[in-house]
Each structure stands twice: as structure tokens, then as C-alpha cells.
Amino acid sequence: MSQQPRVLLTGGAGYIGSHTAVALIEAGYAPVLVDDFSNSSPAVLKRLEQLTGQPVVCERGDVQDRPWVEGLLRRHACQATIHLAGFKAVGESVAQPLKYYRNNVGGLISVMQAMQAVDCRAIVFSSSATVYGDPASVPIDETFACAPESPYAHSKLVCEQMLAAQAKAQADWRVGVLRYFNPVGAHPSGQIGEDPGGVPNNLMPYIAQVAVGQREKLQVFGNDYPTPDGTGVRDYLHVTDLALGHVAAVKRLLQCPGSFTVNLGTGAGTSVLGVLRAFERASGRSVPFEFVPRRAGDVAQYFADASLAASVLGWRASHGIEAMCRDAWHWQQRNPLGYAGEVAHELRGSGEKSRLGSFSDAI
Ligand code: WQD
């Protein structure tokens, strides 16, 4: 029986999840990955084993199946949950709101009920800075009003409120809410990274695909914002720093009673053109672009006051935009087709939910 604290990591095969799995293992935890692979690839599991040098336990299934989740928590004797599983495309949520509420809110309810049934009462929740909506000023701290402007962002706020209600109703629940700003980049090995599939919605993967020649040029959505160079300013956060934020959060929950909500960002803003120039320096490639009208729903500036995460968790981002671009480029170069380039593993297991078991069983 492993002495390492077991942590259920839902969405563990995804972009944030896979980086969090590496950070957890390196910090001495034993993550139990859960994923339905609706927005991720089983091929990442082999990469995780190569990176960590040990088998990776991953269970395939839907977190909305509460009895199944309860069984996982019990079988693996998990001491905490990190809940990342969820849909995250803002634009898609506007077009398909019920899909987002059903999956994001319904999924968390299922996980919380399963946790309650097995007395696992510590949860780290993946939230988003979009719960703030269009901020009155920047930097944004956790006391700012929340005014979500999309069903995606609203689903995240509803989840936060459900967790707060549970912690109020049952004082032994420990809840850590992490409001992500803009996660970008990849593990420095280039073995795992962001694999959006299709046309990327987000800036960094789109720039990377232009730099590698997959796309002709970047469309810059608006150059008439009240910002230093007229383009949108965001708080980009290296995904490995974000992963360490999850480790710090679960560590605190397992050590201390109580709950917290913190921003995870660098506290610095970078404009679209600033990212583009940094990427050109990191890659040595030119990134052609053209200015086009603003994208609906975008705001001018969005960056964090991250001081509460520093005081509550002792966490601070350590990578700047140059490293984010360097690592995003390294991943893009090594994996021009993302994980699609890997031969998908034969998934074992009966019925629709196949258990991969320890990774070494699955290949
Ligand atoms: C960044 C900047 C765009 C693409 C989104 C989600 C948010 C979070 C992070 C989940 C903006 C500009 C972009 C392009 C561009 N995800 N841009 N051309 O919109 O800040 O946040 O991802 O939690 O929920 O809303 O990130 O990368 O889409 O845009 O000019 O092709 O880049 O206008 O200024 P965003 P983004």
C-alpha cells in the first residue's frame, strides 16, 4: 500500500490535469486520474509514465456517474479530490448553455455526493477568473464583485457557491477554489502540452501553429483597446506554475481546516502583440498577423492581484512570458499534431467504462 497520499484527479488526462499529475507525483502524492477522454487523449498516459518513471493509474469514465466515482474514492482510499473535469470553451457555452450547466455543475454535484458518501472531505476546485466578468479596474483581487458574462463562467461561479454552501453546512469540509487566469505553455520536456484539436480558440496555441507553418497568420482581435499598444492585455500563467498551485492547495487542505479562494496569475499583464513578439524571439520564427475587429465578449485588460495565493499558499508564479513561449514552442515543434501523432493505446476493461489499471498494464 503506497504511503503517498492518494488524490483523485478528475480531468487528469487533460492539459491542466496532465501537468498537475506530474507535479503531484514529484511532490510525493499518488494521483488517481479520472477522465472520459472526451477532450483528451489516452496517449498522454504513456508520456506521463516516461516523465515520472512510474506507472500512472487512470480510470476511464464519466464523473456524473456518482456510484462509480464513489467506488473509485473507496477503492483507492483517496484523501482529497482535485476537480478539473469540465467543459471550458466560452463561445461554445453561449451556443450550448445546457451542455455546460449539465456537465460542469452536474459533474461537481456527483463528485461532492460521492465524496460525502466515503468521508473524503477535501476538494480543490478548478475555477476561472472569468467569474469576475468585465472588471472595474485591474489588477483584480478576490474581493472584486463576480459578474460572469457567459454560461461557462456562470457555471464556474455556481460551482464555487455550491462548494461554499457545503463547507458552511458541514464544517469539516475543506474547499480550495483556484481562479485561473490564462494558462499557457507546456512542460519543459516537450512531452506534454496543450492539444486543443481543431482551430485553437486561444491565443498561444494559435500563434504556435502559425509559427510552425500550420496556419497562415494570426488575426489580432482589435487594436483599439485602451491599452499601451491597443491590443488586449491578459495575465498569462505558465501551466507548470499553475500545476504547482494545485499541489500547494491540496497540501494546505490536508494540513489545515478551513477553505480559501485565490487567484492564480502572475500579477503582470502582456498584450497580444507582446506575446507575439516574445514568441518570435523564443522560436526564431516570424509570426505574420493582421488586425481585425474586436472579438465579442473580450475585455481590454485582465490581470491578477496574486498576493492572496502567496500569503495563503506560499505560491508564486516563477515563469515569465519568455519561458511560456519557449516551452509552448518546444511542445509544438515536437508534437505538430499534438497527441494524435501517437498510436492510441488499446484501452482495457469491460463495458463502457474501462479501467486502465496501473499504466504498465495498459500498454
Ligand atoms: C487572449 C487575448 C484575445 C485569439 C480564455 C477564456 C478563459 C480561460 C482562458 C478557461 C485576447 C486575443 C486570441 C486570437 C487574438 N479559459 N486573441 N487572436 O479570452 O483571455 O480567456 O481562455 O478558463 O475562460 O475566456 O484568452 O487566449 O482566447 O485570448 O487576438 O486568435 O488574445 O482578443 O485579447 P481569453 P484567449
mmCIF file of C-alpha atoms and ligand atoms in Angstrom:
data_model
loop_
_atom_site.group_PDB
_atom_site.id
_atom_site.type_symbol
_atom_site.label_atom_id
_atom_site.label_comp_id
_atom_site.label_asym_id
_atom_site.label_seq_id
_atom_site.Cartn_x
_atom_site.Cartn_y
_atom_site.Cartn_z
ATOM 1 C CA MET A 1 0.000 0.000 0.000
ATOM 2 C CA SER A 2 1.525 3.291 -1.090
ATOM 3 C CA GLN A 3 2.368 5.650 1.785
ATOM 4 C CA GLN A 4 1.821 8.558 -0.594
ATOM 5 C CA PRO A 5 -1.457 10.446 -0.062
ATOM 6 C CA ARG A 6 -3.911 9.391 -2.781
ATOM 7 C CA VAL A 7 -5.640 12.247 -4.612
ATOM 8 C CA LEU A 8 -8.488 11.788 -7.074
ATOM 9 C CA LEU A 9 -7.632 13.962 -10.097
ATOM 10 C CA THR A 10 -10.674 14.354 -12.322
ATOM 11 C CA GLY A 11 -9.882 15.546 -15.854
ATOM 12 C CA GLY A 12 -6.415 14.168 -15.170
ATOM 13 C CA ALA A 13 -5.582 13.401 -18.823
ATOM 14 C CA GLY A 14 -6.275 16.962 -19.967
ATOM 15 C CA TYR A 15 -3.958 19.922 -20.458
ATOM 16 C CA ILE A 16 -4.045 21.202 -16.856
ATOM 17 C CA GLY A 17 -4.672 17.715 -15.453
ATOM 18 C CA SER A 18 -1.621 16.071 -17.006
ATOM 19 C CA HIS A 19 0.701 18.827 -15.780
ATOM 20 C CA THR A 20 -0.899 18.643 -12.337
ATOM 21 C CA ALA A 21 -0.394 14.868 -12.280
ATOM 22 C CA VAL A 22 3.361 15.321 -12.853
ATOM 23 C CA ALA A 23 3.598 17.988 -10.142
ATOM 24 C CA LEU A 24 1.654 15.837 -7.660
ATOM 25 C CA ILE A 25 3.876 12.800 -8.235
ATOM 26 C CA GLU A 26 7.025 14.911 -7.928
ATOM 27 C CA ALA A 27 5.661 16.289 -4.632
ATOM 28 C CA GLY A 28 5.088 12.795 -3.210
ATOM 29 C CA TYR A 29 1.375 12.350 -3.861
ATOM 30 C CA ALA A 30 -0.249 9.423 -5.679
ATOM 31 C CA PRO A 31 -2.802 10.851 -8.137
ATOM 32 C CA VAL A 32 -5.625 8.639 -9.386
ATOM 33 C CA LEU A 33 -6.506 10.103 -12.774
ATOM 34 C CA VAL A 34 -10.115 10.060 -13.937
ATOM 35 C CA ASP A 35 -11.031 11.016 -17.488
ATOM 36 C CA ASP A 36 -13.667 10.228 -20.112
ATOM 37 C CA PHE A 37 -11.243 11.262 -22.856
ATOM 38 C CA SER A 38 -13.909 13.461 -24.445
ATOM 39 C CA ASN A 39 -11.381 16.298 -24.620
ATOM 40 C CA SER A 40 -8.080 14.482 -24.079
ATOM 41 C CA SER A 41 -6.098 11.529 -25.414
ATOM 42 C CA PRO A 42 -5.111 8.267 -23.670
ATOM 43 C CA ALA A 43 -1.766 8.721 -25.415
ATOM 44 C CA VAL A 44 -0.825 11.225 -22.690
ATOM 45 C CA LEU A 45 -0.608 8.369 -20.161
ATOM 46 C CA LYS A 46 2.493 6.911 -21.767
ATOM 47 C CA ARG A 47 4.074 10.368 -21.737
ATOM 48 C CA LEU A 48 3.277 10.722 -18.035
ATOM 49 C CA GLU A 49 4.940 7.395 -17.273
ATOM 50 C CA GLN A 50 8.021 8.428 -19.249
ATOM 51 C CA LEU A 51 8.163 11.757 -17.425
ATOM 52 C CA THR A 52 7.629 10.397 -13.912
ATOM 53 C CA GLY A 53 9.306 6.986 -14.310
ATOM 54 C CA GLN A 54 6.394 5.233 -12.653
ATOM 55 C CA PRO A 55 3.022 3.694 -13.554
ATOM 56 C CA VAL A 56 0.132 6.167 -13.751
ATOM 57 C CA VAL A 57 -3.258 4.988 -12.515
ATOM 58 C CA CYS A 58 -6.073 6.228 -14.732
ATOM 59 C CA GLU A 59 -9.748 5.243 -14.658
ATOM 60 C CA ARG A 60 -11.883 5.913 -17.715
ATOM 61 C CA GLY A 61 -15.454 7.036 -17.103
ATOM 62 C CA ASP A 62 -17.886 9.894 -16.535
ATOM 63 C CA VAL A 63 -17.747 11.800 -13.236
ATOM 64 C CA GLN A 64 -21.522 12.207 -13.474
ATOM 65 C CA ASP A 65 -21.796 8.512 -12.606
ATOM 66 C CA ARG A 66 -21.838 9.051 -8.860
ATOM 67 C CA PRO A 67 -21.778 5.383 -7.747
ATOM 68 C CA TRP A 68 -18.758 4.819 -9.982
ATOM 69 C CA VAL A 69 -16.927 7.831 -8.518
ATOM 70 C CA GLU A 70 -17.830 6.669 -5.002
ATOM 71 C CA GLY A 71 -16.344 3.282 -5.794
ATOM 72 C CA LEU A 72 -13.124 4.893 -7.033
ATOM 73 C CA LEU A 73 -12.761 7.024 -3.922
ATOM 74 C CA ARG A 74 -13.310 3.964 -1.741
ATOM 75 C CA ARG A 75 -11.112 1.577 -3.731
ATOM 76 C CA HIS A 76 -8.199 3.986 -3.890
ATOM 77 C CA ALA A 77 -8.725 5.384 -0.372
ATOM 78 C CA CYS A 78 -8.394 8.943 -1.658
ATOM 79 C CA GLN A 79 -7.742 11.632 0.954
ATOM 80 C CA ALA A 80 -8.658 14.523 -1.339
ATOM 81 C CA THR A 81 -10.057 15.398 -4.754
ATOM 82 C CA ILE A 82 -8.792 17.865 -7.343
ATOM 83 C CA HIS A 83 -11.716 18.501 -9.658
ATOM 84 C CA LEU A 84 -10.668 19.687 -13.124
ATOM 85 C CA ALA A 85 -13.134 17.780 -15.309
ATOM 86 C CA GLY A 86 -15.353 20.214 -17.180
ATOM 87 C CA PHE A 87 -16.013 21.984 -20.453
ATOM 88 C CA LYS A 88 -14.155 25.292 -20.861
ATOM 89 C CA ALA A 89 -14.902 26.932 -24.215
ATOM 90 C CA VAL A 90 -16.575 30.284 -23.552
ATOM 91 C CA GLY A 91 -18.013 30.660 -27.047
ATOM 92 C CA GLU A 92 -19.387 27.108 -27.100
ATOM 93 C CA SER A 93 -21.072 27.711 -23.744
ATOM 94 C CA VAL A 94 -23.030 30.628 -25.236
ATOM 95 C CA ALA A 95 -24.273 28.388 -28.039
ATOM 96 C CA GLN A 96 -24.928 25.336 -25.815
ATOM 97 C CA PRO A 97 -25.605 26.559 -22.242
ATOM 98 C CA LEU A 98 -27.400 23.418 -21.012
ATOM 99 C CA LYS A 99 -24.461 21.247 -22.058
ATOM 100 C CA TYR A 100 -22.222 23.409 -19.836
ATOM 101 C CA TYR A 101 -24.502 23.545 -16.815
ATOM 102 C CA ARG A 102 -25.201 19.827 -17.039
ATOM 103 C CA ASN A 103 -21.553 18.845 -17.308
ATOM 104 C CA ASN A 104 -19.842 21.439 -15.133
ATOM 105 C CA VAL A 105 -22.403 21.818 -12.335
ATOM 106 C CA GLY A 106 -23.830 18.288 -12.576
ATOM 107 C CA GLY A 107 -20.350 16.782 -12.610
ATOM 108 C CA LEU A 108 -19.320 18.601 -9.443
ATOM 109 C CA ILE A 109 -22.539 17.625 -7.637
ATOM 110 C CA SER A 110 -21.832 13.986 -8.444
ATOM 111 C CA VAL A 111 -18.247 14.230 -7.186
ATOM 112 C CA MET A 112 -19.290 16.011 -3.986
ATOM 113 C CA GLN A 113 -22.004 13.449 -3.238
ATOM 114 C CA ALA A 114 -19.550 10.609 -3.821
ATOM 115 C CA MET A 115 -17.022 12.294 -1.530
ATOM 116 C CA GLN A 116 -19.636 12.730 1.186
ATOM 117 C CA ALA A 117 -20.535 9.037 0.990
ATOM 118 C CA VAL A 118 -16.959 7.946 1.667
ATOM 119 C CA ASP A 119 -15.949 10.706 4.117
ATOM 120 C CA CYS A 120 -13.476 12.337 1.710
ATOM 121 C CA ARG A 121 -13.961 15.993 2.547
ATOM 122 C CA ALA A 122 -11.098 17.943 0.956
ATOM 123 C CA ILE A 123 -11.519 19.310 -2.545
ATOM 124 C CA VAL A 124 -9.545 21.648 -4.802
ATOM 125 C CA PHE A 125 -11.773 23.150 -7.471
ATOM 126 C CA SER A 126 -10.635 24.459 -10.862
ATOM 127 C CA SER A 127 -12.390 27.785 -11.272
ATOM 128 C CA SER A 128 -11.710 30.673 -13.643
ATOM 129 C CA ALA A 129 -11.015 34.397 -13.495
ATOM 130 C CA THR A 130 -13.922 34.802 -15.903
ATOM 131 C CA VAL A 131 -16.219 34.672 -12.855
ATOM 132 C CA TYR A 132 -15.274 38.356 -12.408
ATOM 133 C CA GLY A 133 -16.709 39.379 -15.797
ATOM 134 C CA ASP A 134 -15.585 42.816 -17.026
ATOM 135 C CA PRO A 135 -13.587 44.224 -14.071
ATOM 136 C CA ALA A 136 -13.979 47.826 -12.929
ATOM 137 C CA SER A 137 -10.182 48.064 -12.714
ATOM 138 C CA VAL A 138 -7.016 45.971 -12.740
ATOM 139 C CA PRO A 139 -5.304 44.194 -11.067
ATOM 140 C CA ILE A 140 -8.201 42.012 -9.939
ATOM 141 C CA ASP A 141 -8.272 40.686 -6.377
ATOM 142 C CA GLU A 142 -10.596 38.155 -4.748
ATOM 143 C CA THR A 143 -12.786 40.847 -3.182
ATOM 144 C CA PHE A 144 -13.918 42.026 -6.619
ATOM 145 C CA ALA A 145 -17.572 41.501 -7.466
ATOM 146 C CA CYS A 146 -18.336 38.437 -9.579
ATOM 147 C CA ALA A 147 -20.390 39.153 -12.699
ATOM 148 C CA PRO A 148 -19.915 36.230 -15.107
ATOM 149 C CA GLU A 149 -20.782 37.019 -18.724
ATOM 150 C CA SER A 150 -21.045 33.532 -20.226
ATOM 151 C CA PRO A 151 -22.720 30.254 -19.238
ATOM 152 C CA TYR A 152 -19.219 28.784 -18.845
ATOM 153 C CA ALA A 153 -18.174 31.475 -16.363
ATOM 154 C CA HIS A 154 -21.559 31.292 -14.636
ATOM 155 C CA SER A 155 -21.254 27.523 -14.264
ATOM 156 C CA LYS A 156 -17.924 28.064 -12.511
ATOM 157 C CA LEU A 157 -19.435 30.610 -10.124
ATOM 158 C CA VAL A 158 -22.371 28.298 -9.359
ATOM 159 C CA CYS A 159 -19.862 25.551 -8.544
ATOM 160 C CA GLU A 160 -17.993 27.896 -6.223
ATOM 161 C CA GLN A 161 -21.252 28.779 -4.474
ATOM 162 C CA MET A 162 -22.240 25.111 -4.096
ATOM 163 C CA LEU A 163 -18.873 24.365 -2.506
ATOM 164 C CA ALA A 164 -19.242 27.322 -0.128
ATOM 165 C CA ALA A 165 -22.722 26.141 0.878
ATOM 166 C CA GLN A 166 -21.398 22.629 1.555
ATOM 167 C CA ALA A 167 -18.495 23.950 3.644
ATOM 168 C CA LYS A 168 -20.965 26.077 5.615
ATOM 169 C CA ALA A 169 -23.334 23.155 6.159
ATOM 170 C CA GLN A 170 -20.575 20.736 7.140
ATOM 171 C CA ALA A 171 -17.665 22.439 8.885
ATOM 172 C CA ASP A 172 -15.290 19.516 8.296
ATOM 173 C CA TRP A 173 -15.348 20.101 4.530
ATOM 174 C CA ARG A 174 -12.214 21.813 3.276
ATOM 175 C CA VAL A 175 -12.534 23.661 -0.049
ATOM 176 C CA GLY A 176 -9.797 25.308 -2.101
ATOM 177 C CA VAL A 177 -11.068 27.369 -5.070
ATOM 178 C CA LEU A 178 -8.455 28.335 -7.657
ATOM 179 C CA ARG A 179 -9.394 31.102 -10.105
ATOM 180 C CA TYR A 180 -7.121 30.571 -13.114
ATOM 181 C CA PHE A 181 -6.125 33.472 -15.309
ATOM 182 C CA ASN A 182 -4.632 32.410 -18.677
ATOM 183 C CA PRO A 183 -2.782 29.079 -18.514
ATOM 184 C CA VAL A 184 -0.296 28.672 -21.397
ATOM 185 C CA GLY A 185 2.921 26.861 -22.249
ATOM 186 C CA ALA A 186 3.959 23.268 -21.667
ATOM 187 C CA HIS A 187 6.177 21.050 -19.573
ATOM 188 C CA PRO A 188 9.815 21.966 -20.429
ATOM 189 C CA SER A 189 10.432 18.399 -21.650
ATOM 190 C CA GLY A 190 8.070 18.969 -24.568
ATOM 191 C CA GLN A 191 6.455 15.624 -23.712
ATOM 192 C CA ILE A 192 3.083 17.018 -22.599
ATOM 193 C CA GLY A 193 1.321 20.205 -23.590
ATOM 194 C CA GLU A 194 -1.814 21.896 -24.883
ATOM 195 C CA ASP A 195 -3.598 19.899 -27.593
ATOM 196 C CA PRO A 196 -6.673 21.976 -28.485
ATOM 197 C CA GLY A 197 -7.790 19.959 -31.517
ATOM 198 C CA GLY A 198 -9.253 21.841 -34.471
ATOM 199 C CA VAL A 199 -8.814 25.613 -34.758
ATOM 200 C CA PRO A 200 -7.490 26.933 -31.431
ATOM 201 C CA ASN A 201 -9.731 29.477 -29.705
ATOM 202 C CA ASN A 202 -6.906 30.742 -27.537
ATOM 203 C CA LEU A 203 -4.015 32.987 -28.455
ATOM 204 C CA MET A 204 -0.922 30.969 -27.546
ATOM 205 C CA PRO A 205 -1.742 27.713 -29.344
ATOM 206 C CA TYR A 206 -2.851 29.697 -32.387
ATOM 207 C CA ILE A 207 0.429 31.632 -32.506
ATOM 208 C CA ALA A 208 2.344 28.346 -32.113
ATOM 209 C CA GLN A 209 0.512 26.858 -35.102
ATOM 210 C CA VAL A 210 1.314 29.940 -37.213
ATOM 211 C CA ALA A 211 4.978 29.726 -36.202
ATOM 212 C CA VAL A 212 5.173 26.043 -37.156
ATOM 213 C CA GLY A 213 3.503 26.718 -40.504
ATOM 214 C CA GLN A 214 0.142 25.080 -39.845
ATOM 215 C CA ARG A 215 -1.730 28.389 -40.114
ATOM 216 C CA GLU A 216 -1.082 31.356 -42.356
ATOM 217 C CA LYS A 217 -1.292 34.248 -39.893
ATOM 218 C CA LEU A 218 -2.730 35.405 -36.607
ATOM 219 C CA GLN A 219 -5.845 37.551 -36.561
ATOM 220 C CA VAL A 220 -5.399 40.105 -33.794
ATOM 221 C CA PHE A 221 -8.851 40.800 -32.384
ATOM 222 C CA GLY A 222 -8.837 44.574 -32.056
ATOM 223 C CA ASN A 223 -6.057 47.151 -31.803
ATOM 224 C CA ASP A 224 -8.200 49.980 -30.464
ATOM 225 C CA TYR A 225 -8.370 48.966 -26.806
ATOM 226 C CA PRO A 226 -7.312 51.464 -24.116
ATOM 227 C CA THR A 227 -4.025 49.587 -23.594
ATOM 228 C CA PRO A 228 -0.375 50.566 -24.274
ATOM 229 C CA ASP A 229 -0.339 49.120 -27.798
ATOM 230 C CA GLY A 230 -4.116 48.940 -28.376
ATOM 231 C CA THR A 231 -4.323 45.132 -28.146
ATOM 232 C CA GLY A 232 -5.848 43.036 -25.361
ATOM 233 C CA VAL A 233 -3.843 42.524 -22.169
ATOM 234 C CA ARG A 234 -4.012 39.251 -20.208
ATOM 235 C CA ASP A 235 -2.285 37.562 -17.269
ATOM 236 C CA TYR A 236 -0.617 34.558 -18.881
ATOM 237 C CA LEU A 237 0.445 31.858 -16.442
ATOM 238 C CA HIS A 238 2.890 29.027 -17.158
ATOM 239 C CA VAL A 239 0.992 25.745 -16.850
ATOM 240 C CA THR A 240 3.725 24.263 -14.640
ATOM 241 C CA ASP A 241 3.267 27.167 -12.202
ATOM 242 C CA LEU A 242 -0.481 26.518 -12.296
ATOM 243 C CA ALA A 243 0.151 22.821 -11.565
ATOM 244 C CA LEU A 244 2.261 23.755 -8.531
ATOM 245 C CA GLY A 245 -0.615 25.929 -7.363
ATOM 246 C CA HIS A 246 -2.762 22.778 -7.168
ATOM 247 C CA VAL A 247 -0.091 20.964 -5.178
ATOM 248 C CA ALA A 248 0.141 23.882 -2.741
ATOM 249 C CA ALA A 249 -3.655 23.953 -2.444
ATOM 250 C CA VAL A 250 -4.101 20.237 -1.716
ATOM 251 C CA LYS A 251 -1.185 20.323 0.713
ATOM 252 C CA ARG A 252 -2.795 23.124 2.668
ATOM 253 C CA LEU A 253 -6.207 21.419 2.707
ATOM 254 C CA LEU A 254 -4.691 18.210 4.074
ATOM 255 C CA GLN A 255 -2.772 20.137 6.737
ATOM 256 C CA CYS A 256 -5.270 22.775 7.898
ATOM 257 C CA PRO A 257 -9.033 23.025 8.386
ATOM 258 C CA GLY A 258 -10.917 25.764 6.574
ATOM 259 C CA SER A 259 -11.393 26.919 2.991
ATOM 260 C CA PHE A 260 -9.959 29.531 0.636
ATOM 261 C CA THR A 261 -10.482 31.150 -2.776
ATOM 262 C CA VAL A 262 -7.398 32.515 -4.532
ATOM 263 C CA ASN A 263 -6.414 33.937 -7.914
ATOM 264 C CA LEU A 264 -3.676 32.064 -9.761
ATOM 265 C CA GLY A 265 -1.888 34.510 -12.020
ATOM 266 C CA THR A 266 1.466 36.264 -12.310
ATOM 267 C CA GLY A 267 0.133 39.726 -11.437
ATOM 268 C CA ALA A 268 1.571 41.016 -14.733
ATOM 269 C CA GLY A 269 -0.274 41.703 -17.984
ATOM 270 C CA THR A 270 1.029 41.098 -21.513
ATOM 271 C CA SER A 271 -0.608 42.396 -24.701
ATOM 272 C CA VAL A 272 -1.375 40.281 -27.753
ATOM 273 C CA LEU A 273 1.477 41.924 -29.660
ATOM 274 C CA GLY A 274 3.710 41.437 -26.631
ATOM 275 C CA VAL A 275 3.024 37.697 -26.699
ATOM 276 C CA LEU A 276 3.545 37.574 -30.443
ATOM 277 C CA ARG A 277 6.939 39.320 -30.243
ATOM 278 C CA ALA A 278 8.027 37.102 -27.337
ATOM 279 C CA PHE A 279 7.047 34.037 -29.338
ATOM 280 C CA GLU A 280 9.045 35.235 -32.351
ATOM 281 C CA ARG A 281 12.093 35.653 -30.111
ATOM 282 C CA ALA A 282 11.596 32.232 -28.498
ATOM 283 C CA SER A 283 11.044 30.382 -31.769
ATOM 284 C CA GLY A 284 13.211 32.345 -34.154
ATOM 285 C CA ARG A 285 10.190 32.262 -36.469
ATOM 286 C CA SER A 286 8.193 35.130 -37.904
ATOM 287 C CA VAL A 287 4.512 35.213 -36.890
ATOM 288 C CA PRO A 288 2.551 37.128 -39.540
ATOM 289 C CA PHE A 289 -0.596 38.856 -38.302
ATOM 290 C CA GLU A 290 -3.373 41.234 -39.299
ATOM 291 C CA PHE A 291 -5.639 43.461 -37.221
ATOM 292 C CA VAL A 292 -9.331 42.566 -37.388
ATOM 293 C CA PRO A 293 -12.320 43.853 -35.382
ATOM 294 C CA ARG A 294 -12.636 43.030 -31.675
ATOM 295 C CA ARG A 295 -13.978 39.594 -30.659
ATOM 296 C CA ALA A 296 -17.378 39.752 -28.961
ATOM 297 C CA GLY A 297 -17.119 39.408 -25.205
ATOM 298 C CA ASP A 298 -13.441 40.359 -24.949
ATOM 299 C CA VAL A 299 -12.350 42.983 -22.449
ATOM 300 C CA ALA A 300 -9.345 45.299 -22.651
ATOM 301 C CA GLN A 301 -7.305 44.243 -19.642
ATOM 302 C CA TYR A 302 -7.387 41.281 -17.272
ATOM 303 C CA PHE A 303 -4.654 40.516 -14.790
ATOM 304 C CA ALA A 304 -4.484 39.289 -11.235
ATOM 305 C CA ASP A 305 -3.514 40.584 -7.867
ATOM 306 C CA ALA A 306 -1.971 37.255 -6.819
ATOM 307 C CA SER A 307 -0.884 38.313 -3.330
ATOM 308 C CA LEU A 308 -3.506 36.222 -1.521
ATOM 309 C CA ALA A 309 -2.224 32.994 -3.099
ATOM 310 C CA ALA A 310 1.233 33.984 -1.887
ATOM 311 C CA SER A 311 0.062 34.559 1.683
ATOM 312 C CA VAL A 312 -2.381 31.641 1.927
ATOM 313 C CA LEU A 313 -0.480 29.022 -0.088
ATOM 314 C CA GLY A 314 3.056 30.359 -0.237
ATOM 315 C CA TRP A 315 2.628 30.109 -4.018
ATOM 316 C CA ARG A 316 4.034 32.499 -6.609
ATOM 317 C CA ALA A 317 4.422 32.101 -10.357
ATOM 318 C CA SER A 318 8.083 31.802 -11.314
ATOM 319 C CA HIS A 319 7.994 31.821 -15.137
ATOM 320 C CA GLY A 320 7.734 34.892 -17.355
ATOM 321 C CA ILE A 321 6.285 35.221 -20.835
ATOM 322 C CA GLU A 322 9.614 34.314 -22.486
ATOM 323 C CA ALA A 323 9.648 30.884 -20.773
ATOM 324 C CA MET A 324 5.968 30.367 -21.577
ATOM 325 C CA CYS A 325 6.658 30.970 -25.264
ATOM 326 C CA ARG A 326 9.856 28.898 -25.213
ATOM 327 C CA ASP A 327 8.057 25.869 -23.746
ATOM 328 C CA ALA A 328 4.959 26.288 -25.914
ATOM 329 C CA TRP A 329 7.213 26.324 -28.980
ATOM 330 C CA HIS A 330 9.192 23.282 -27.800
ATOM 331 C CA TRP A 331 5.961 21.289 -27.367
ATOM 332 C CA GLN A 332 4.601 22.488 -30.732
ATOM 333 C CA GLN A 333 7.804 21.559 -32.573
ATOM 334 C CA ARG A 334 7.977 18.089 -31.067
ATOM 335 C CA ASN A 335 4.245 17.431 -31.480
ATOM 336 C CA PRO A 336 2.947 19.256 -34.574
ATOM 337 C CA LEU A 337 -0.160 17.024 -34.486
ATOM 338 C CA GLY A 338 -0.493 17.045 -30.718
ATOM 339 C CA TYR A 339 -1.115 13.582 -29.269
ATOM 340 C CA ALA A 340 -2.797 12.496 -32.498
ATOM 341 C CA GLY A 341 0.649 11.525 -33.646
ATOM 342 C CA GLU A 342 0.753 8.777 -31.060
ATOM 343 C CA VAL A 343 -0.787 5.379 -31.669
ATOM 344 C CA ALA A 344 -3.754 5.362 -29.346
ATOM 345 C CA HIS A 345 -3.387 2.721 -26.673
ATOM 346 C CA GLU A 346 -5.653 -0.274 -26.563
ATOM 347 C CA LEU A 347 -7.913 0.540 -23.652
ATOM 348 C CA ARG A 348 -8.624 -2.474 -21.451
ATOM 349 C CA GLY A 349 -11.726 -3.167 -19.450
ATOM 350 C CA SER A 350 -15.253 -4.447 -19.915
ATOM 351 C CA GLY A 351 -18.237 -2.363 -20.857
ATOM 352 C CA GLU A 352 -18.209 1.332 -21.482
ATOM 353 C CA LYS A 353 -16.026 2.195 -18.516
ATOM 354 C CA SER A 354 -12.669 0.611 -18.998
ATOM 355 C CA ARG A 355 -10.183 0.714 -16.161
ATOM 356 C CA LEU A 356 -6.654 1.222 -17.392
ATOM 357 C CA GLY A 357 -5.274 -0.061 -14.160
ATOM 358 C CA SER A 358 -1.742 0.892 -13.432
ATOM 359 C CA PHE A 359 -0.304 2.281 -16.623
ATOM 360 C CA SER A 360 2.091 -0.579 -17.187
ATOM 361 C CA ASP A 361 -0.939 -2.865 -17.635
ATOM 362 C CA ALA A 362 -2.350 -0.709 -20.329
ATOM 363 C CA ILE A 363 0.346 -0.850 -22.989
HETATM 364 C C1 WQD B 1 -6.282 36.223 -25.172
HETATM 365 C C2 WQD B 1 -6.121 37.527 -25.944
HETATM 366 C C3 WQD B 1 -7.927 37.960 -27.462
HETATM 367 C C4 WQD B 1 -7.009 34.571 -30.125
HETATM 368 C C5 WQD B 1 -9.997 32.464 -22.413
HETATM 369 C C6 WQD B 1 -11.245 32.085 -21.709
HETATM 370 C C7 WQD B 1 -10.993 31.903 -20.239
HETATM 371 C C8 WQD B 1 -9.816 30.997 -19.993
HETATM 372 C C9 WQD B 1 -8.602 31.386 -20.810
HETATM 373 C C10 WQD B 1 -10.813 28.962 -19.239
HETATM 374 C C11 WQD B 1 -7.417 38.311 -26.070
HETATM 375 C C12 WQD B 1 -6.614 37.759 -28.223
HETATM 376 C C13 WQD B 1 -6.989 35.483 -29.090
HETATM 377 C C14 WQD B 1 -6.741 35.006 -31.443
HETATM 378 C C15 WQD B 1 -6.418 37.232 -30.622
HETATM 379 N N1 WQD B 1 -10.195 29.657 -20.237
HETATM 380 N N2 WQD B 1 -6.683 36.790 -29.334
HETATM 381 N N3 WQD B 1 -6.446 36.330 -31.650
HETATM 382 O O1 WQD B 1 -10.191 35.140 -23.969
HETATM 383 O O2 WQD B 1 -8.466 35.932 -22.265
HETATM 384 O O3 WQD B 1 -9.576 33.726 -21.957
HETATM 385 O O4 WQD B 1 -9.009 31.481 -22.168
HETATM 386 O O5 WQD B 1 -10.896 29.252 -18.074
HETATM 387 O O6 WQD B 1 -12.153 31.346 -19.705
HETATM 388 O O7 WQD B 1 -12.145 33.164 -21.842
HETATM 389 O O8 WQD B 1 -7.931 34.016 -23.769
HETATM 390 O O9 WQD B 1 -6.318 33.226 -25.446
HETATM 391 O O10 WQD B 1 -8.764 33.440 -26.125
HETATM 392 O O11 WQD B 1 -7.382 35.499 -25.751
HETATM 393 O O12 WQD B 1 -6.146 38.434 -30.837
HETATM 394 O O13 WQD B 1 -6.767 34.214 -32.444
HETATM 395 O O14 WQD B 1 -5.715 37.222 -27.270
HETATM 396 O O15 WQD B 1 -8.696 39.011 -28.035
HETATM 397 O O16 WQD B 1 -7.103 39.698 -26.014
HETATM 398 P P1 WQD B 1 -9.097 34.822 -23.022
HETATM 399 P P2 WQD B 1 -7.605 33.963 -25.328
#
